[in-house]
Amino acid sequence: MVTMAMHSLYSEMLLVLLSVFSSVAGSLGGAFVGVNIGTAVRDMPSATQVVALLKTQQIKHVKLYDADRGMLTALARTGIEVVVTVPNNQLLGIGQSNSTAANWVNKNVAAYVPETNITGICVGSEVLSTLPNAALVLVSAMKFVHSALVAANLDGQVKVSSPLASDIILDSFPPSQAFFNATWKSVLVPMLDFLRRTDSYLMLNVYPYYVYMEGNGVVGLDYALFRPLPPNKEAVDSNTMLHYTNVFDAMVDSAFFAMADLNFTNIPVVVGETGWPSKGDPNEPAATTDNANSYNSNLVRHVLNNTGTPKHPGIPINTYIYELLNEDEKPGATSEQNWGLFNPENLSPVYTMHLTGSGVVLANDTTNQTYCIAMDGVDAKLLQAALDWACGPGQADCTAINQDQLCYEPDTVQEHASYAFDAYYHKMGMASGSCDFKGMATVTTTDPSHDSCIFPGRATANGTFANGTTSPAFSNSTANSSPQLLLPQVQSLFVAVMLYNALFLW
């Protein structure tokens, strides 16, 4: 006879394996968050230092505003996916000469692959908005660059696009009414046709900060920062009845609708730049550290959750944060110099991003030390049940909280649960969802170790864990995972499901 204890045991087994399956499914695809690397810095760190920072933070995707030799060399054999850029000042030459484009590709792309993992080329940046005189050769430049990639047998790996400023989209709310500025229709139609034929993507720069600043009070700050909104505060597109809870999604969907207006409906959107400044002039009151932290932290969670947009739910929107470093030589308002996640002089974080509940390492915590602890105010019985699960079916090493061991005191459910949660969190490689426990746990950068009691997070601060995995940052993929390596886990899931069905349902 099947006992209730056996039922409970198999239920727990099934839950664990379902969690594994979710991780497996996520590793086979999903959105990523990368960073832009600008170089308008008085004392720019060396390329080696920048790449070391990227590796420490496990940032797997970067976009450069040029094709700097030192940076591309330093990125070699790191596995980091790199998008390089044809600067605007080289666009006219490349757009007028196939051979000039071929020389550029051979010198700045072919010379570095496969050691450097170059996956994209931006031909110019916001050309239609900032360099309209070059608009007539933009699509030619894109085609010439692509032809050079074909000749080098790199067109399957390296995609070609050209970032557009969002101001090229008019009447962007409601998104369903959005359309491209008709002035540029003769450029955009062949560009979109090129993107479709080459299986590339539209790259759009999305800045809710400016939408908020220029909204004259119409756009709420919470709406711009991805903060939760009551239903009556959500923006509703009256044509589609789609509900929008943030400016970011509305701007991305406006691009989808604008493309559809030109009869292009199957081109992905990649957000080439987005972010929020952490400091501004007196007339820029929204440029604060708290707001920058909120925007970028919420952005990372939103993108990595693969929620997509209201028009295309579940469709990944790959996104590059603007930017890695503060650029103190940028002209203009104070905010222009303060979009970075890190200070360039010592590579210290401008702020530590609040990614509680997202299950990923705090993206700009240079110590890489994160911990999972029990939340305050949780019912003691529920907390005890979660503690028992972590130390039992969860297989966390809870030896240190046994009686007479180093972490037994203080002898409270809260303290013991925190240790157990942290042990499980690091056992799982800080994987997505491993610090949740049905909402009873939270990620923190404050070390909960005390006296002689050392929490597992301190011991694994170098990013390597007992199970040999590494902590993911800015990514939904598991390091070094592959469908082949993960297949046994999937098989185990189905075995468990069949066993569960046989025991309890048949």
Coordinates of C-alpha atoms in Angstrom, one line a residue:
M1 CA 0.0 0.0 0.0
V2 CA 1.2 3.5 -0.8
T3 CA 1.6 5.5 2.4
M4 CA 1.1 9.2 2.8
A5 CA 4.8 9.5 3.5
M6 CA 5.6 7.8 0.2
H7 CA 3.1 10.1 -1.6
S8 CA 4.8 13.1 0.0
L9 CA 8.3 11.8 -1.0
Y10 CA 7.3 11.2 -4.6
S11 CA 5.6 14.5 -4.8
E12 CA 8.8 16.2 -3.6
M13 CA 10.8 14.2 -6.2
L14 CA 8.5 15.3 -8.9
L15 CA 8.7 18.9 -7.9
V16 CA 12.5 18.8 -7.9
L17 CA 12.6 17.2 -11.3
L18 CA 10.0 19.6 -12.7
S19 CA 12.3 22.4 -11.4
V20 CA 15.2 20.7 -13.3
F21 CA 13.1 20.5 -16.4
S22 CA 12.3 24.2 -16.2
S23 CA 16.0 24.9 -15.9
V24 CA 16.7 22.6 -18.9
A25 CA 14.0 24.3 -21.0
G26 CA 15.4 27.7 -20.1
S27 CA 18.9 26.7 -21.1
L28 CA 17.8 25.7 -24.6
G29 CA 16.7 29.2 -25.5
G30 CA 15.7 32.6 -24.0
A31 CA 16.5 36.2 -24.0
F32 CA 19.7 37.7 -22.8
V33 CA 20.8 41.0 -21.4
G34 CA 24.1 42.4 -22.6
V35 CA 26.0 45.7 -22.2
N36 CA 27.2 48.5 -24.4
I37 CA 30.9 49.5 -23.9
G38 CA 31.5 53.2 -24.6
T39 CA 35.0 54.6 -24.5
A40 CA 34.5 58.4 -24.0
V41 CA 36.4 58.0 -20.7
R42 CA 39.3 60.2 -19.5
D43 CA 41.2 57.3 -18.0
M44 CA 39.8 54.4 -19.9
P45 CA 40.6 51.0 -18.3
S46 CA 42.7 48.7 -20.4
A47 CA 40.9 46.2 -22.6
T48 CA 42.3 43.4 -20.4
Q49 CA 40.7 45.1 -17.3
V50 CA 37.4 45.5 -19.0
V51 CA 37.3 41.9 -20.2
A52 CA 38.2 40.8 -16.7
L53 CA 35.3 42.7 -15.3
L54 CA 33.0 41.1 -17.9
K55 CA 34.2 37.7 -16.9
T56 CA 33.8 38.4 -13.2
Q57 CA 30.3 39.5 -13.8
Q58 CA 29.7 36.7 -16.3
I59 CA 28.4 39.1 -18.9
K60 CA 28.1 37.0 -22.0
H61 CA 27.0 39.6 -24.6
V62 CA 28.6 43.0 -25.4
K63 CA 28.2 45.6 -28.1
L64 CA 31.0 47.9 -29.1
Y65 CA 30.8 51.3 -30.8
D66 CA 33.8 50.4 -33.0
A67 CA 36.0 47.4 -33.7
D68 CA 38.8 48.2 -31.4
R69 CA 41.8 45.9 -32.0
G70 CA 42.8 45.7 -28.3
M71 CA 39.3 45.0 -27.2
L72 CA 38.7 42.3 -29.8
T73 CA 42.0 40.7 -28.9
A74 CA 41.2 40.7 -25.2
L75 CA 37.8 39.1 -25.9
A76 CA 39.4 36.2 -27.7
R77 CA 38.7 32.7 -26.3
T78 CA 36.3 34.1 -23.7
G79 CA 33.1 32.9 -25.4
I80 CA 31.6 36.4 -25.0
E81 CA 29.4 37.2 -27.9
V82 CA 30.4 40.5 -29.5
V83 CA 28.7 43.0 -31.8
V84 CA 31.0 45.4 -33.5
T85 CA 30.1 48.7 -35.2
V86 CA 31.0 50.5 -38.4
P87 CA 31.3 54.0 -37.0
N88 CA 29.2 56.7 -38.6
N89 CA 32.3 58.5 -39.9
Q90 CA 33.2 55.4 -42.0
L91 CA 29.7 54.9 -43.4
L92 CA 30.0 56.9 -46.6
G93 CA 33.1 55.1 -47.8
I94 CA 31.7 51.7 -47.1
G95 CA 28.3 52.5 -48.6
Q96 CA 29.9 53.6 -51.8
S97 CA 32.4 50.9 -52.3
N98 CA 32.0 47.1 -52.1
S99 CA 35.8 46.7 -51.8
T100 CA 36.0 49.2 -48.9
A101 CA 33.3 47.2 -47.1
A102 CA 35.2 43.9 -47.8
N103 CA 38.4 45.4 -46.5
W104 CA 36.6 46.5 -43.3
V105 CA 35.1 43.1 -42.7
N106 CA 38.4 41.3 -43.4
K107 CA 40.3 43.6 -41.1
N108 CA 37.8 43.9 -38.2
V109 CA 35.8 40.7 -38.3
A110 CA 37.4 37.9 -40.3
A111 CA 40.8 38.5 -38.7
Y112 CA 39.5 37.8 -35.2
V113 CA 37.0 34.9 -35.7
P114 CA 36.7 32.2 -34.5
E115 CA 38.9 33.1 -31.5
T116 CA 36.7 36.2 -30.8
N117 CA 33.0 35.3 -31.0
I118 CA 31.8 38.1 -33.2
T119 CA 28.1 37.6 -33.9
G120 CA 26.9 40.9 -35.2
I121 CA 27.8 44.1 -37.1
C122 CA 26.0 47.4 -36.6
V123 CA 26.3 49.5 -39.7
G124 CA 26.4 53.0 -38.2
S125 CA 24.3 54.1 -35.2
E126 CA 21.1 56.1 -35.4
V127 CA 22.0 57.2 -38.8
L128 CA 18.6 58.4 -39.9
S129 CA 18.4 60.7 -36.8
T130 CA 21.9 61.9 -36.4
L131 CA 23.5 61.7 -39.9
P132 CA 20.7 62.0 -42.4
N133 CA 23.1 62.9 -45.2
A134 CA 24.3 59.3 -45.1
A135 CA 20.8 57.8 -45.3
L136 CA 21.0 57.2 -49.1
V137 CA 24.0 54.9 -48.7
L138 CA 22.9 53.1 -45.5
V139 CA 21.2 50.1 -47.0
S140 CA 24.0 49.8 -49.6
A141 CA 26.5 49.8 -46.8
M142 CA 24.6 47.0 -45.1
K143 CA 24.4 45.0 -48.3
F144 CA 28.1 45.4 -49.0
V145 CA 29.1 44.4 -45.5
H146 CA 26.8 41.3 -45.8
S147 CA 28.3 40.4 -49.2
A148 CA 31.8 40.5 -47.6
L149 CA 30.6 38.2 -44.8
V150 CA 29.2 35.8 -47.5
A151 CA 32.6 35.8 -49.2
A152 CA 34.3 35.0 -45.9
N153 CA 31.7 32.3 -45.2
L154 CA 30.7 34.2 -42.0
D155 CA 27.2 35.2 -42.9
G156 CA 25.7 32.3 -41.0
Q157 CA 27.4 33.5 -37.7
V158 CA 27.4 37.3 -38.1
K159 CA 24.2 39.2 -38.6
V160 CA 24.0 42.8 -40.0
S161 CA 21.7 45.5 -38.7
S162 CA 21.7 49.2 -38.1
P163 CA 20.4 50.7 -34.8
L164 CA 17.5 53.1 -35.1
A165 CA 16.5 55.8 -32.6
S166 CA 13.0 55.4 -31.4
D167 CA 12.1 58.9 -32.5
I168 CA 11.9 57.6 -36.0
I169 CA 8.6 56.0 -34.9
L170 CA 5.7 58.4 -34.9
D171 CA 2.4 58.3 -32.9
S172 CA 3.9 55.6 -30.8
F173 CA 1.0 55.3 -28.3
P174 CA -1.2 53.5 -28.6
P175 CA 1.4 51.2 -30.1
S176 CA -1.1 49.8 -32.7
Q177 CA -1.2 53.3 -34.3
A178 CA 2.6 53.6 -34.6
F179 CA 4.2 54.2 -38.0
F180 CA 7.6 55.1 -39.2
N181 CA 8.4 58.7 -40.3
A182 CA 7.3 58.7 -43.9
T183 CA 10.4 60.8 -44.8
W184 CA 12.5 57.6 -44.5
K185 CA 10.1 55.1 -46.1
S186 CA 12.4 54.8 -49.2
V187 CA 15.2 53.7 -46.8
L188 CA 13.3 51.7 -44.3
V189 CA 11.4 49.5 -46.8
P190 CA 14.6 48.1 -48.5
M191 CA 16.3 47.9 -45.0
L192 CA 13.5 45.8 -43.6
D193 CA 13.5 43.7 -46.7
F194 CA 17.3 43.1 -46.2
L195 CA 16.8 42.2 -42.6
R196 CA 14.0 39.7 -43.5
R197 CA 16.0 38.1 -46.3
T198 CA 19.2 37.7 -44.2
D199 CA 17.3 36.5 -41.1
S200 CA 18.5 39.4 -39.1
Y201 CA 16.8 41.7 -36.6
L202 CA 15.7 45.3 -36.3
M203 CA 17.8 47.0 -33.6
L204 CA 16.0 49.8 -31.7
N205 CA 17.3 52.1 -29.0
V206 CA 14.7 52.4 -26.3
Y207 CA 14.9 55.1 -23.6
P208 CA 11.9 55.3 -21.3
Y209 CA 13.9 57.9 -19.3
Y210 CA 13.4 60.5 -22.1
V211 CA 9.8 59.5 -22.6
Y212 CA 9.2 60.3 -18.9
M213 CA 11.2 63.5 -19.0
E214 CA 9.4 64.8 -22.1
G215 CA 6.0 63.5 -21.1
N216 CA 5.0 66.7 -19.2
G217 CA 3.5 64.6 -16.4
V218 CA 1.5 62.3 -18.7
V219 CA 3.9 59.4 -18.3
G220 CA 4.1 58.2 -14.7
L221 CA 7.5 57.4 -13.1
D222 CA 6.3 54.0 -11.9
Y223 CA 5.2 53.2 -15.5
A224 CA 8.7 54.2 -16.8
L225 CA 10.5 52.2 -14.1
F226 CA 8.7 48.8 -14.5
R227 CA 7.2 49.2 -11.0
P228 CA 4.0 47.4 -10.3
L229 CA 0.9 49.2 -11.3
P230 CA -2.7 48.7 -10.2
P231 CA -5.0 47.6 -13.1
N232 CA -6.6 51.0 -13.3
K233 CA -3.1 52.6 -13.9
E234 CA -2.1 50.3 -16.8
A235 CA -2.1 51.9 -20.2
V236 CA -4.6 50.2 -22.6
D237 CA -4.4 50.2 -26.4
S238 CA -8.0 50.9 -27.3
N239 CA -7.5 49.3 -30.7
T240 CA -6.2 46.0 -29.5
M241 CA -7.2 46.1 -25.9
L242 CA -3.7 45.1 -25.0
H243 CA -2.6 46.3 -21.5
Y244 CA 0.8 47.9 -21.0
T245 CA 2.4 47.9 -17.6
N246 CA 5.6 49.7 -18.6
V247 CA 7.0 52.1 -21.3
F248 CA 9.6 49.6 -22.5
D249 CA 7.1 47.1 -23.8
A250 CA 5.0 49.9 -25.4
M251 CA 8.0 51.2 -27.3
V252 CA 9.1 47.8 -28.5
D253 CA 5.5 47.0 -29.6
S254 CA 5.3 50.3 -31.4
A255 CA 8.3 49.0 -33.6
F256 CA 6.4 45.8 -34.3
F257 CA 3.3 47.7 -35.3
A258 CA 5.3 50.2 -37.4
M259 CA 6.9 47.3 -39.3
A260 CA 3.5 45.8 -39.8
D261 CA 2.4 49.1 -41.3
L262 CA 5.0 48.5 -44.0
N263 CA 3.9 44.9 -44.4
F264 CA 6.8 43.4 -42.5
T265 CA 5.6 41.1 -39.7
N266 CA 8.3 38.5 -39.0
I267 CA 11.4 40.5 -38.1
P268 CA 12.6 40.2 -34.5
V269 CA 13.4 43.3 -32.4
V270 CA 16.6 43.6 -30.5
V271 CA 17.0 46.5 -28.1
G272 CA 20.4 48.0 -28.8
E273 CA 20.4 50.5 -26.0
T274 CA 18.4 51.1 -22.9
G275 CA 19.1 52.3 -19.4
W276 CA 18.7 55.1 -16.9
P277 CA 21.1 57.8 -15.7
S278 CA 22.2 57.7 -12.0
K279 CA 23.0 61.5 -11.8
G280 CA 21.8 64.6 -13.5
D281 CA 21.6 68.4 -13.4
P282 CA 19.0 70.2 -11.2
N283 CA 16.6 70.2 -14.1
E284 CA 16.9 66.4 -14.4
P285 CA 15.3 65.3 -11.1
A286 CA 14.6 61.7 -12.3
A287 CA 18.3 61.0 -12.9
T288 CA 19.0 59.4 -9.5
T289 CA 20.8 56.3 -8.3
D290 CA 17.6 54.9 -6.9
N291 CA 15.8 55.3 -10.2
A292 CA 18.7 53.9 -12.2
N293 CA 18.8 51.0 -9.9
S294 CA 15.1 50.4 -10.2
Y295 CA 15.0 50.6 -13.9
N296 CA 18.0 48.4 -14.7
S297 CA 17.2 45.8 -12.0
N298 CA 13.6 45.6 -13.2
L299 CA 14.7 45.5 -16.8
V300 CA 16.9 42.5 -16.2
R301 CA 14.2 40.6 -14.4
H302 CA 11.7 41.5 -17.1
V303 CA 13.8 40.5 -20.0
L304 CA 15.2 37.3 -18.5
N305 CA 11.7 36.2 -17.5
N306 CA 11.0 35.9 -21.3
T307 CA 7.6 37.5 -20.8
G308 CA 7.9 39.2 -24.2
T309 CA 5.6 42.1 -24.9
P310 CA 1.8 42.3 -25.0
K311 CA 1.8 42.0 -28.8
H312 CA 4.3 39.1 -28.8
P313 CA 4.1 37.4 -25.4
G314 CA 6.8 34.9 -24.7
I315 CA 9.0 36.1 -27.6
P316 CA 12.5 36.9 -26.2
I317 CA 13.6 40.5 -26.5
N318 CA 17.4 40.5 -26.4
T319 CA 18.6 43.7 -24.8
Y320 CA 21.8 45.6 -24.3
I321 CA 22.0 48.0 -21.3
Y322 CA 23.5 51.4 -21.9
E323 CA 26.1 51.1 -20.5
L324 CA 29.0 49.3 -18.8
L325 CA 31.0 52.4 -17.7
N326 CA 30.2 56.0 -16.9
E327 CA 31.7 58.1 -19.7
D328 CA 33.1 61.3 -18.1
E329 CA 34.1 62.9 -21.5
K330 CA 30.6 62.8 -22.9
P331 CA 29.4 66.3 -23.7
G332 CA 26.1 67.8 -22.7
A333 CA 24.1 67.5 -19.5
T334 CA 25.4 65.7 -16.4
S335 CA 23.1 62.8 -17.1
E336 CA 25.0 62.1 -20.3
Q337 CA 28.1 61.1 -18.3
N338 CA 26.2 58.9 -15.8
W339 CA 24.5 56.0 -17.5
G340 CA 27.1 53.4 -16.5
L341 CA 26.9 50.5 -14.1
F342 CA 30.5 50.9 -13.1
N343 CA 32.9 53.8 -12.4
P344 CA 35.8 53.6 -14.9
E345 CA 38.5 54.8 -12.5
N346 CA 38.4 51.7 -10.2
L347 CA 35.7 49.6 -11.8
S348 CA 33.6 49.8 -8.7
P349 CA 29.8 49.6 -9.1
V350 CA 27.9 52.8 -9.2
Y351 CA 25.1 51.0 -7.4
T352 CA 24.4 47.3 -6.6
M353 CA 21.4 46.2 -8.6
H354 CA 18.4 44.8 -6.7
L355 CA 17.7 41.5 -8.4
T356 CA 15.9 39.9 -5.5
G357 CA 13.8 37.0 -6.7
S358 CA 15.3 36.8 -10.1
G359 CA 17.8 34.1 -9.2
V360 CA 20.8 35.6 -10.9
V361 CA 23.9 37.2 -9.5
L362 CA 23.7 40.9 -8.8
A363 CA 25.0 42.0 -12.1
N364 CA 27.3 44.7 -10.8
D365 CA 28.4 43.3 -7.5
T366 CA 32.1 43.0 -8.0
T367 CA 32.5 40.8 -5.0
N368 CA 30.2 38.2 -6.6
Q369 CA 29.0 37.4 -3.1
T370 CA 25.3 36.8 -2.8
Y371 CA 23.4 34.9 -0.2
C372 CA 19.9 33.4 0.1
I373 CA 18.2 34.1 3.4
A374 CA 14.8 33.7 5.0
M375 CA 12.5 36.7 4.8
D376 CA 11.4 38.4 8.0
G377 CA 7.8 37.9 9.2
V378 CA 7.2 34.5 7.7
D379 CA 5.0 32.0 9.6
A380 CA 7.3 29.8 11.7
K381 CA 5.6 26.6 10.7
L382 CA 5.8 27.4 7.0
L383 CA 9.5 28.3 7.4
Q384 CA 10.2 25.1 9.3
A385 CA 8.6 23.1 6.5
A386 CA 10.8 24.9 3.9
L387 CA 13.9 24.3 6.1
D388 CA 13.0 20.6 6.4
W389 CA 12.7 20.4 2.6
A390 CA 16.0 22.1 1.9
C391 CA 17.9 19.8 4.3
G392 CA 15.9 16.7 3.2
P393 CA 14.7 16.3 -0.4
G394 CA 16.6 19.4 -1.5
Q395 CA 19.8 17.7 -0.3
A396 CA 21.4 20.9 1.0
D397 CA 24.3 20.3 3.4
C398 CA 22.8 21.4 6.7
T399 CA 25.5 19.8 9.0
A400 CA 26.6 23.1 10.4
I401 CA 23.2 23.8 12.0
N402 CA 23.0 20.5 13.8
Q403 CA 23.3 20.7 17.6
D404 CA 26.9 21.5 18.8
Q405 CA 27.9 22.6 15.4
L406 CA 29.2 26.1 14.5
C407 CA 25.9 27.5 13.1
Y408 CA 23.5 25.9 15.6
E409 CA 23.3 29.1 17.6
P410 CA 21.2 31.2 17.6
D411 CA 18.8 28.3 17.7
T412 CA 15.9 29.8 15.8
V413 CA 13.9 28.7 12.8
Q414 CA 14.8 32.0 11.1
E415 CA 18.5 31.5 11.5
H416 CA 18.5 27.8 10.6
A417 CA 16.3 28.4 7.6
S418 CA 18.6 31.1 6.3
Y419 CA 21.6 28.8 6.5
A420 CA 19.7 26.0 4.8
F421 CA 18.3 28.2 2.1
D422 CA 21.8 29.6 1.4
A423 CA 23.3 26.1 1.3
Y424 CA 20.6 25.0 -1.2
Y425 CA 21.0 28.2 -3.3
H426 CA 24.7 27.7 -3.7
K427 CA 24.4 24.0 -4.2
M428 CA 22.2 24.8 -7.2
G429 CA 24.7 27.3 -8.5
M430 CA 22.4 30.3 -7.7
A431 CA 20.2 29.1 -10.6
S432 CA 16.9 30.8 -11.4
G433 CA 14.3 30.1 -8.8
S434 CA 16.6 28.4 -6.3
C435 CA 16.2 31.3 -3.8
D436 CA 12.4 31.5 -3.6
F437 CA 11.0 28.8 -1.3
K438 CA 7.4 29.9 -2.2
G439 CA 8.3 33.5 -1.5
M440 CA 9.9 32.9 1.9
A441 CA 13.5 33.6 0.8
T442 CA 15.3 36.5 -0.8
V443 CA 18.7 37.2 -2.3
T444 CA 21.0 39.6 -0.4
T445 CA 24.6 40.9 -0.8
T446 CA 24.9 41.3 3.0
D447 CA 27.0 38.4 4.4
P448 CA 24.8 36.6 7.1
S449 CA 27.9 34.8 8.5
H450 CA 28.5 35.5 12.2
D451 CA 31.2 34.6 14.8
S452 CA 32.5 31.2 13.7
C453 CA 29.5 30.4 11.5
I454 CA 30.5 30.8 7.8
F455 CA 27.6 30.7 5.4
P456 CA 28.0 28.7 2.1
G457 CA 27.9 31.9 0.1
R458 CA 31.1 33.2 1.5
A459 CA 32.9 29.9 0.7
T460 CA 31.7 30.0 -2.9
A461 CA 32.3 33.7 -3.5
N462 CA 34.7 32.9 -6.4
G463 CA 31.8 31.7 -8.4
T464 CA 32.6 28.0 -8.5
F465 CA 30.3 25.7 -6.6
A466 CA 30.3 22.1 -5.3
N467 CA 28.4 20.9 -8.3
G468 CA 30.9 22.5 -10.7
T469 CA 28.5 25.0 -12.2
T470 CA 29.0 28.7 -12.4
S471 CA 26.5 31.4 -11.5
P472 CA 24.6 33.0 -14.4
A473 CA 24.5 36.7 -14.9
F474 CA 22.6 38.6 -17.6
S475 CA 21.7 35.3 -19.2
N476 CA 19.0 32.6 -19.2
S477 CA 21.4 29.9 -20.3
T478 CA 23.3 27.5 -18.1
A479 CA 27.0 27.7 -18.4
N480 CA 28.5 24.9 -20.6
S481 CA 25.2 23.2 -20.9
S482 CA 23.9 21.5 -24.1
P483 CA 20.9 19.5 -25.1
Q484 CA 23.1 16.4 -25.1
L485 CA 24.5 16.9 -21.6
L486 CA 21.0 17.7 -20.2
L487 CA 19.3 14.8 -21.8
P488 CA 19.7 12.5 -18.8
Q489 CA 17.9 15.1 -16.6
V490 CA 15.0 15.2 -19.0
Q491 CA 14.9 11.4 -19.1
S492 CA 14.9 11.4 -15.3
L493 CA 11.9 13.7 -15.3
F494 CA 9.8 11.4 -17.5
V495 CA 10.8 8.4 -15.4
A496 CA 9.6 10.2 -12.3
V497 CA 6.4 11.3 -13.9
M498 CA 5.7 7.7 -15.0
L499 CA 6.5 6.4 -11.6
Y500 CA 4.2 9.0 -10.0
N501 CA 1.4 8.2 -12.3
A502 CA 1.8 4.4 -11.7
L503 CA 1.8 4.8 -8.0
F504 CA -0.9 7.4 -7.5
L505 CA -3.0 7.8 -10.6
W506 CA -3.4 4.4 -12.1

